Amino acid sequence: MSQERMRQLLDAVLSVASDLSLPDVLRRIVRVGCDLVGARYGALGVLGPDGTLAELMHTGLDPEQAAAIERLPVGEGVLGAVTHHDGPLRLDEVAAHPAAGGFPPGHPLVRSFLGVPIRLREQVYGNLYLGEKTGGRSFTAEDEDVLVALAAAAGMAVTNARHYDLSQRRERWLVATTEVTAELRTGGLAEDEGLALLARRAREVSGAELALVATPDDPEHLVVRVADGRFADEMAGARITTVDSLTGDAFSTGRTRSVREVAEATRSRSARTFATLPDGIAELGPAVLAPMTGGRTPVGVLVVLRARGAAPFDETDARMVHEFANQAAMAVGFAEAQRAKQRLALFEERDRIARDLHDLVIQRLFALGLGLQALKRDPAAADAPERVGGFIAEIDQTIRELRRSIFSLQQPVNGPYSLRGDVLRVISDATVTLGYEPTVRLEGPLDSVVPADIALDLIATLREALSNVVRHAAAAGVQVTVAVDRRATRLELAVHDDGRGLPEGLSHRSGLANMAQRATRWAGRCAIERGPAGGTRVDWSVPLGWTAAAAATRGLEGRP
């Protein structure tokens, strides 16, 4: 081989290896091969699983010649002989070969021929076909050597391009999976928007013309919930039988199915999967049907269909569609579990409110009724005014208890910041250690006028006061009041228990001192003393007007 020919070969190898896009690499191999050996026509056929040509890249045909060809070759005749030949196949006269043929009607006359298999790790990936040596000559042994060397370099270039293409496809599927599962985890299968996103992203990433999601409608039928792409309007709402259909088979067995041509599937008695497609079905080609299996049983089937003549779905494509559908099904299952958890929490909350109403409201109203009946029998009793005043106080307290129950029911789980909600959460936490639920009164615009920094100190003081009740008081009841006065100038916290009172010699360097310091910080006060009827009283209060201005001056302005 001459140095000039060697230089051309090296340049060609570098040119082929310089691109990572698989289609571009294949086209470049064909062009470079024609240039190296002086061939008029060139083609590279990629073999499918059945040994026929699944893809064909060609060069050298002008538009008129390409239009005259009825169909592209499928790998028969001389073209197929290259696949089964041990090495390159070089012919001076194609017509003289026993397997002459394989060129479709309308193809220009080809006399001289040179074909070389492209191998990837001893497996034939495809064949490089060159035809009609320019100048009317035949291909030489040197041409064959050059093309064999190019085919070896092409094999490595194709391997690299396939790895790069595979990584790109996996990245696109991963991005789509993350996007779709996030939507379905929040919306669930009941949200058609999530399923529409699932179908759209599956169609885009797989290069399909149509994607649809079918879910169970009854034991014998699936219904197309959403469809995206061509024929989407016609397919939406279509019913597919679970018997004698590929879709039903994928749903029933949990196995992913692939179809090379939709038209062929519709002609098969055992594969009437797409019988409900419109008349344009012949324009659709390869398809993958993947069950959406997040648990033991599928919740639906994802179907993606490419255009007729497009590259069929390989094993990697089918596996990625399968994994994509499974991840979506898992997200659907998670969303359903979350909804079930929320329903359970709602039922438990209703039970708690029912207990509160029974224990704190109904019993009070029943006692009030008995008291009023007694007063009715002797309305002129000397203590009648005091008793009426007591009844009014009981009614006021009952109203407060109702408000607290209603407010706790309306508290969002992950809603905006709320001082009322924080107080109720502290009370709920303390209930476990106390063994009973404290009585709580919440008064005034707590959520709108108390700065966040003051609220943090108030919550810390409340926790410390309740903790002291648990450790020292041995109380049977605790009353907590958090209030803002009508002019929104002062915040007050009162924790009163009916226990044994303050112990002797209690150090004020402990949590009691911390409560006082939290009040002093905001120019407030904290008084801790025995109650007039026993027990302990913690009265903690801070002015709101001064503290808001001070917080702004000191850079402590908190949340509204």
XYZ file of C-alpha atoms in Angstrom:
560
model
C 0.000 0.000 0.000
C 1.453 3.357 -1.018
C 2.232 6.043 1.503
C -0.388 8.300 -0.083
C -3.013 5.572 0.276
C -1.938 4.961 3.870
C -2.215 8.657 4.635
C -5.708 8.725 3.152
C -6.679 5.722 5.260
C -5.372 7.314 8.463
C -7.215 10.533 7.674
C -10.349 8.513 7.053
C -9.988 6.645 10.367
C -9.548 9.925 12.249
C -12.523 11.403 10.438
C -14.750 8.469 11.319
C -13.680 8.508 14.976
C -14.150 12.257 15.372
C -17.937 12.113 15.853
C -20.000 10.600 18.674
C -23.409 10.854 17.033
C -24.227 7.343 15.801
C -26.209 8.385 12.680
C -23.453 10.843 11.722
C -20.784 8.164 12.252
C -22.642 5.729 9.990
C -23.106 8.294 7.223
C -19.462 9.336 7.453
C -18.292 5.705 7.162
C -20.206 5.346 3.889
C -18.852 8.574 2.394
C -15.265 7.878 3.483
C -15.451 4.321 2.136
C -16.565 5.567 -1.294
C -13.782 8.157 -1.371
C -11.064 5.676 -0.375
C -11.765 3.054 -3.052
C -13.394 5.231 -5.691
C -16.911 3.743 -5.589
C -19.907 5.455 -7.149
C -22.502 3.989 -4.795
C -22.201 3.191 -1.127
C -24.476 1.965 1.641
C -24.224 0.805 5.235
C -26.868 -1.602 6.451
C -27.497 -2.163 10.161
C -28.684 -5.686 10.904
C -31.783 -6.314 12.966
C -32.350 -9.209 15.402
C -33.609 -11.433 12.553
C -30.562 -10.814 10.352
C -32.313 -8.505 7.884
C -31.448 -4.849 7.383
C -33.145 -2.705 10.011
C -31.539 0.553 8.842
C -29.775 1.608 5.643
C -27.568 4.660 5.073
C -26.702 5.261 1.396
C -24.867 7.748 -0.773
C -24.229 8.283 -4.468
C -27.847 8.309 -5.641
C -29.177 11.553 -7.095
C -32.748 12.560 -6.187
C -34.188 11.114 -9.397
C -32.492 7.761 -8.875
C -33.582 7.618 -5.230
C -37.185 8.388 -6.217
C -37.162 5.607 -8.834
C -36.337 2.921 -6.260
C -39.552 1.240 -5.110
C -38.204 0.109 -1.743
C -34.896 -0.052 0.106
C -33.001 -3.370 0.199
C -33.714 -5.699 3.099
C -30.509 -7.775 2.928
C -31.298 -10.454 0.369
C -29.102 -11.872 -2.388
C -25.562 -10.551 -2.611
C -26.201 -8.112 0.222
C -27.199 -10.951 2.520
C -24.228 -13.050 1.406
C -21.866 -10.509 2.989
C -23.405 -11.230 6.401
C -22.784 -14.971 6.121
C -19.388 -14.690 4.414
C -16.314 -15.260 6.570
C -14.634 -12.095 5.280
C -15.056 -9.409 2.635
C -16.893 -10.209 -0.572
C -15.405 -8.767 -3.800
C -17.096 -9.316 -7.155
C -16.134 -8.195 -10.632
C -19.591 -9.044 -11.957
C -22.514 -9.175 -9.591
C -24.652 -11.001 -12.121
C -22.174 -13.905 -12.187
C -22.549 -14.645 -8.449
C -24.893 -17.521 -7.482
C -26.752 -15.198 -5.084
C -27.099 -12.436 -7.650
C -29.903 -10.105 -6.699
C -30.970 -8.270 -3.594
C -31.095 -4.893 -5.276
C -34.646 -3.520 -5.360
C -36.454 -2.608 -8.582
C -35.397 0.779 -9.888
C -31.881 0.569 -8.435
C -29.129 1.627 -10.893
C -27.121 -1.174 -12.482
C -24.241 -2.351 -10.293
C -21.551 -4.540 -11.848
C -18.521 -4.436 -9.556
C -19.175 -4.907 -5.849
C -17.224 -4.867 -2.586
C -18.856 -5.710 0.735
C -17.262 -5.834 4.173
C -18.923 -6.773 7.497
C -18.551 -4.371 10.422
C -18.029 -6.336 13.601
C -18.490 -5.324 17.212
C -16.736 -7.842 19.479
C -17.023 -10.702 16.982
C -20.686 -9.912 16.356
C -21.710 -8.532 12.974
C -23.289 -5.133 13.540
C -23.839 -4.310 9.876
C -22.322 -4.388 6.414
C -20.572 -1.751 4.344
C -21.558 -2.099 0.676
C -19.697 -0.340 -2.176
C -20.695 -0.685 -5.801
C -19.621 0.365 -9.277
C -15.925 1.254 -9.239
C -15.426 4.561 -11.038
C -13.731 4.388 -14.419
C -15.401 1.064 -15.276
C -12.742 -0.954 -13.451
C -13.106 -3.628 -10.802
C -12.212 -3.276 -7.127
C -8.668 -4.414 -6.376
C -7.156 -6.451 -3.561
C -5.668 -3.235 -2.210
C -9.151 -1.686 -2.198
C -10.306 -4.692 -0.196
C -7.458 -4.290 2.326
C -8.218 -0.596 2.717
C -11.901 -1.260 3.258
C -11.199 -4.040 5.797
C -9.001 -1.620 7.765
C -11.726 1.028 7.550
C -14.326 -1.498 8.741
C -12.174 -2.322 11.780
C -11.865 1.367 12.642
C -15.577 1.783 11.956
C -16.343 -0.977 14.443
C -14.527 0.889 17.202
C -16.127 4.188 16.187
C -19.585 2.612 16.176
C -18.913 1.057 19.607
C -17.968 4.442 21.053
C -20.914 6.135 19.368
C -23.319 3.479 20.648
C -22.021 3.876 24.204
C -22.395 7.637 23.933
C -25.849 7.281 22.398
C -26.842 4.863 25.163
C -25.676 7.264 27.867
C -27.580 10.106 26.197
C -30.733 8.042 25.959
C -30.448 6.959 29.576
C -29.991 10.565 30.644
C -33.090 11.642 28.732
C -35.128 8.801 30.240
C -33.796 9.634 33.709
C -34.791 13.294 33.360
C -38.226 12.302 32.072
C -38.645 9.751 34.878
C -37.777 12.337 37.528
C -40.194 14.866 36.046
C -43.086 12.439 35.631
C -42.732 10.673 38.993
C -42.621 14.026 40.785
C -45.900 14.983 39.113
C -47.563 11.635 39.755
C -46.408 11.507 43.392
C -48.317 14.724 44.034
C -51.280 14.134 41.704
C -51.621 10.373 41.516
C -53.416 8.288 38.912
C -56.621 10.261 39.453
C -54.941 13.317 37.938
C -55.087 13.125 34.130
C -52.507 15.929 33.952
C -49.876 13.603 35.394
C -50.741 10.817 32.961
C -50.748 13.277 30.062
C -47.228 14.311 31.033
C -46.270 10.617 31.211
C -47.500 9.975 27.652
C -45.958 13.158 26.258
C -42.518 12.582 27.739
C -42.539 8.894 26.692
C -43.343 9.937 23.105
C -40.676 12.649 23.029
C -37.847 10.615 24.532
C -38.537 7.461 22.504
C -38.956 9.328 19.200
C -42.489 7.961 18.804
C -45.423 9.299 16.819
C -48.049 8.283 19.353
C -48.049 7.386 23.050
C -51.010 6.335 25.131
C -51.798 5.121 28.649
C -54.507 2.499 29.114
C -55.943 1.698 32.546
C -58.519 -0.890 33.709
C -62.144 -0.008 32.995
C -63.690 -3.334 33.977
C -62.367 -6.911 34.388
C -62.420 -7.469 30.615
C -61.476 -4.082 29.177
C -58.876 -1.345 29.340
C -59.666 2.251 28.452
C -57.242 4.767 26.934
C -57.066 7.454 29.618
C -54.702 9.777 27.755
C -53.040 9.834 24.327
C -50.383 12.163 22.928
C -49.261 12.692 19.336
C -50.858 11.623 16.066
C -54.358 10.141 16.336
C -54.498 11.291 19.976
C -58.023 12.666 19.636
C -59.259 9.496 17.957
C -57.644 7.217 20.548
C -58.714 9.050 23.719
C -61.397 7.015 25.482
C -60.985 3.932 23.252
C -61.675 0.562 24.897
C -59.295 -2.385 24.440
C -60.151 -5.933 25.385
C -57.859 -7.715 27.820
C -58.391 -10.967 25.871
C -56.637 -11.671 22.547
C -54.725 -8.401 22.545
C -51.113 -7.506 23.097
C -52.141 -4.680 25.392
C -54.231 -7.031 27.480
C -51.403 -9.572 27.490
C -48.934 -6.947 28.749
C -51.408 -5.928 31.443
C -52.289 -9.476 32.521
C -48.816 -11.000 32.476
C -46.723 -7.968 33.421
C -44.401 -8.591 30.448
C -43.243 -5.900 28.034
C -44.082 -6.657 24.393
C -42.513 -5.277 21.195
C -44.054 -5.072 17.713
C -42.044 -4.466 14.527
C -45.016 -3.199 12.496
C -48.432 -2.180 13.808
C -50.097 -3.099 10.525
C -48.821 -6.656 10.839
C -50.081 -6.855 14.416
C -53.587 -5.827 13.397
C -53.691 -8.580 10.777
C -52.839 -11.194 13.399
C -55.866 -12.813 15.005
C -54.053 -13.077 18.345
C -52.847 -9.466 18.344
C -55.876 -7.222 17.854
C -54.262 -4.635 20.083
C -54.687 -1.708 17.765
C -57.996 -2.611 16.171
C -59.511 0.632 17.434
C -56.933 2.809 15.675
C -58.197 5.009 12.807
C -57.668 4.297 9.112
C -54.196 5.890 9.197
C -52.877 2.939 11.173
C -50.708 1.910 8.224
C -48.618 5.015 8.885
C -47.535 3.645 12.272
C -44.732 1.130 12.610
C -42.740 -0.269 15.572
C -44.354 -0.263 19.020
C -43.562 -1.151 22.635
C -46.221 -2.058 25.194
C -44.961 -1.811 28.779
C -47.059 -2.682 31.847
C -47.084 -0.077 34.600
C -46.231 -2.405 37.467
C -45.376 -0.711 40.719
C -46.374 -3.602 42.958
C -47.792 -7.059 42.470
C -50.372 -6.098 39.848
C -50.154 -3.594 36.980
C -52.144 -0.380 37.199
C -52.060 0.277 33.458
C -50.133 -0.098 30.199
C -47.898 2.459 28.467
C -47.819 2.100 24.657
C -45.425 4.011 22.369
C -45.587 3.757 18.568
C -43.110 5.052 15.991
C -43.796 6.009 12.389
C -43.855 3.355 9.685
C -40.335 2.650 8.427
C -38.668 4.043 11.557
C -36.017 2.084 13.398
C -37.568 -0.679 15.500
C -37.280 -0.602 19.259
C -34.250 -2.607 20.345
C -33.892 -4.396 23.678
C -32.415 -1.291 25.295
C -35.337 0.861 24.132
C -37.879 -1.675 25.374
C -36.127 -1.972 28.732
C -36.034 1.802 29.193
C -39.726 2.129 28.343
C -40.420 -0.709 30.796
C -38.432 0.965 33.596
C -40.053 4.321 32.841
C -43.527 2.773 33.123
C -42.593 0.951 36.331
C -41.277 4.113 37.979
C -44.489 5.897 37.030
C -46.524 3.043 38.520
C -44.519 3.227 41.754
C -45.218 6.958 41.919
C -48.917 6.216 41.419
C -48.790 3.685 44.270
C -46.996 6.176 46.503
C -49.614 8.841 45.760
C -52.404 6.388 46.589
C -50.678 5.457 49.854
C -50.360 9.141 50.721
C -54.047 9.681 50.053
C -54.893 6.681 52.231
C -52.668 8.068 54.985
C -54.375 11.448 54.731
C -57.800 9.790 54.897
C -56.708 7.849 57.992
C -55.383 11.033 59.591
C -58.687 12.751 58.816
C -60.660 9.927 60.433
C -58.417 10.015 63.496
C -58.817 13.786 63.715
C -62.588 13.425 63.517
C -62.480 10.871 66.328
C -60.377 13.223 68.453
C -62.733 16.144 67.847
C -65.693 13.923 68.675
C -64.024 13.010 71.983
C -63.236 16.664 72.697
C -66.797 17.710 71.971
C -68.142 14.954 74.188
C -65.759 15.551 77.087
C -65.425 19.319 76.983
C -68.590 20.632 75.400
C -71.471 18.210 75.647
C -70.810 17.506 79.322
C -70.647 21.248 80.051
C -73.907 21.877 78.194
C -75.578 18.971 80.005
C -74.466 20.377 83.370
C -75.679 23.829 82.346
C -79.052 22.368 81.423
C -79.375 20.708 84.807
C -78.395 23.913 86.564
C -80.892 25.997 84.598
C -83.652 23.486 85.348
C -82.890 23.813 89.068
C -82.880 27.584 88.802
C -86.224 27.497 86.980
C -87.795 25.732 89.969
C -86.605 28.492 92.333
C -85.932 31.658 90.281
C -86.223 33.896 93.344
C -83.417 32.188 95.242
C -80.965 34.515 96.929
C -77.998 33.138 94.996
C -79.768 33.253 91.604
C -77.630 36.136 90.198
C -74.372 34.389 91.146
C -75.577 31.139 89.632
C -76.566 32.883 86.384
C -73.151 34.512 86.285
C -71.545 31.098 86.706
C -73.648 29.701 83.885
C -72.559 32.567 81.631
C -68.903 31.879 82.465
C -69.422 28.210 81.639
C -71.006 29.153 78.297
C -68.031 31.421 77.500
C -65.586 28.633 78.313
C -67.585 26.194 76.182
C -67.418 28.627 73.260
C -63.633 28.843 73.676
C -63.337 25.064 73.647
C -65.403 24.901 70.459
C -63.218 27.538 68.834
C -60.078 25.601 69.792
C -61.427 22.359 68.313
C -62.504 24.098 65.121
C -59.161 25.880 64.797
C -57.174 22.670 65.291
C -59.259 21.041 62.551
C -58.482 23.870 60.141
C -54.720 23.869 60.762
C -52.877 22.875 57.538
C -50.193 20.218 57.889
C -47.535 22.172 55.969
C -49.147 25.571 55.863
C -47.667 29.015 56.635
C -46.271 29.921 60.033
C -48.920 30.171 62.785
C -48.372 30.974 66.475
C -51.707 29.385 67.283
C -50.599 26.201 65.547
C -47.266 26.198 67.403
C -49.036 26.576 70.759
C -51.385 23.707 69.977
C -48.480 21.507 68.897
C -46.663 22.202 72.181
C -49.848 21.340 74.081
C -50.212 18.135 72.060
C -46.605 17.155 72.843
C -47.081 17.854 76.552
C -50.259 15.756 76.680
C -48.192 12.562 76.328
C -46.028 13.257 79.380
C -48.770 14.866 81.488
C -51.216 12.043 80.942
C -54.050 14.462 80.219
C -54.695 17.382 77.876
C -54.299 20.887 79.318
C -57.119 23.381 78.955
C -56.166 26.013 76.371
C -57.480 29.511 75.682
C -56.234 31.410 72.629
C -57.440 34.987 72.411
C -56.753 37.920 70.115
C -54.889 38.308 66.786
C -51.966 36.068 67.708
C -50.926 35.192 64.152
C -51.009 38.719 62.759
C -49.399 40.997 65.386
C -46.830 38.849 67.233
C -43.333 39.041 65.648
C -41.597 35.726 65.041
C -38.734 36.372 67.505
C -41.183 37.041 70.335
C -43.192 33.999 69.296
C -40.073 31.827 69.591
C -39.478 33.073 73.167
C -43.126 32.523 74.053
C -43.046 28.918 72.755
C -39.803 28.229 74.634
C -41.332 29.641 77.843
C -44.473 27.554 77.384
C -42.413 24.375 76.903
C -40.362 25.118 80.004
C -43.459 25.852 82.104
C -45.195 22.624 81.071
C -41.978 20.673 81.620
C -41.816 22.026 85.177
C -45.401 20.891 85.764
C -44.434 17.368 84.686
C -41.270 17.275 86.833
C -42.381 19.067 89.990
C -46.124 19.781 90.285
C -47.864 16.379 90.302
C -50.872 18.338 89.016
C -54.197 16.899 87.903
C -54.950 19.809 85.595
C -53.248 22.680 83.784
C -54.780 25.764 82.207
C -52.860 27.604 79.469
C -53.882 31.039 78.238
C -52.199 32.878 75.363
C -53.759 36.231 74.624
C -53.245 39.551 72.861
C -55.291 42.442 74.228
C -57.836 44.299 72.107
C -55.442 47.123 71.234
C -52.721 44.629 70.263
C -50.253 46.236 72.694
C -49.421 43.297 74.934
C -48.856 39.547 74.623
C -49.610 37.433 77.699
C -48.916 33.809 78.576
C -50.401 32.246 81.698
C -49.781 28.665 82.844
C -51.705 27.728 85.998
C -51.683 24.227 87.530
C -53.414 22.719 90.582
C -50.373 20.814 91.838
C -48.371 21.039 95.048
C -46.799 24.396 94.293
C -43.198 25.519 93.990
C -40.704 23.277 95.781
C -38.512 24.792 98.467
C -35.050 25.906 97.439
C -35.709 25.736 93.693
C -32.747 27.363 91.932
C -33.520 30.369 89.772
C -30.419 29.676 87.733
C -32.354 26.923 85.937
C -35.205 27.108 83.441
C -37.079 29.627 85.606
C -34.300 32.137 85.115
C -34.425 31.521 81.371
C -38.142 32.316 81.289
C -37.499 35.591 83.104
C -34.649 36.496 80.747
C -36.880 35.903 77.713
C -39.381 38.401 79.089
C -36.687 40.924 80.075
C -35.249 40.822 76.555
C -38.474 42.423 75.294
C -38.959 44.763 78.282
C -41.579 42.398 79.693
C -42.031 40.627 82.993
C -42.293 37.080 84.282
C -43.869 36.210 87.632
C -43.719 32.683 89.078
C -45.596 32.184 92.336
C -47.984 29.992 94.274
C -51.636 30.253 93.321
C -54.200 31.475 95.854
C -55.847 28.022 95.923
C -52.587 26.088 95.592
C -50.573 25.062 92.618
C -48.227 27.298 90.634
C -48.872 30.357 88.461
C -46.541 31.427 85.649
C -47.518 34.839 84.258
C -45.309 35.941 81.330
C -46.011 39.051 79.278
C -44.262 41.446 76.904
C -45.375 44.728 75.308
C -45.944 44.478 71.559
C -45.737 48.141 70.559
C -42.225 48.664 71.974
C -40.933 45.278 70.913
C -41.894 45.716 67.263
C -40.025 49.031 67.079
C -37.089 47.616 69.058
C -36.894 44.552 66.862
C -36.717 46.706 63.725
C -34.000 48.887 65.297
C -31.962 45.895 66.412
C -32.417 44.021 63.143
C -34.593 41.374 64.771
C -37.737 41.900 62.749
C -39.197 38.431 62.304
C -41.965 36.827 60.363
C -45.344 38.551 60.369
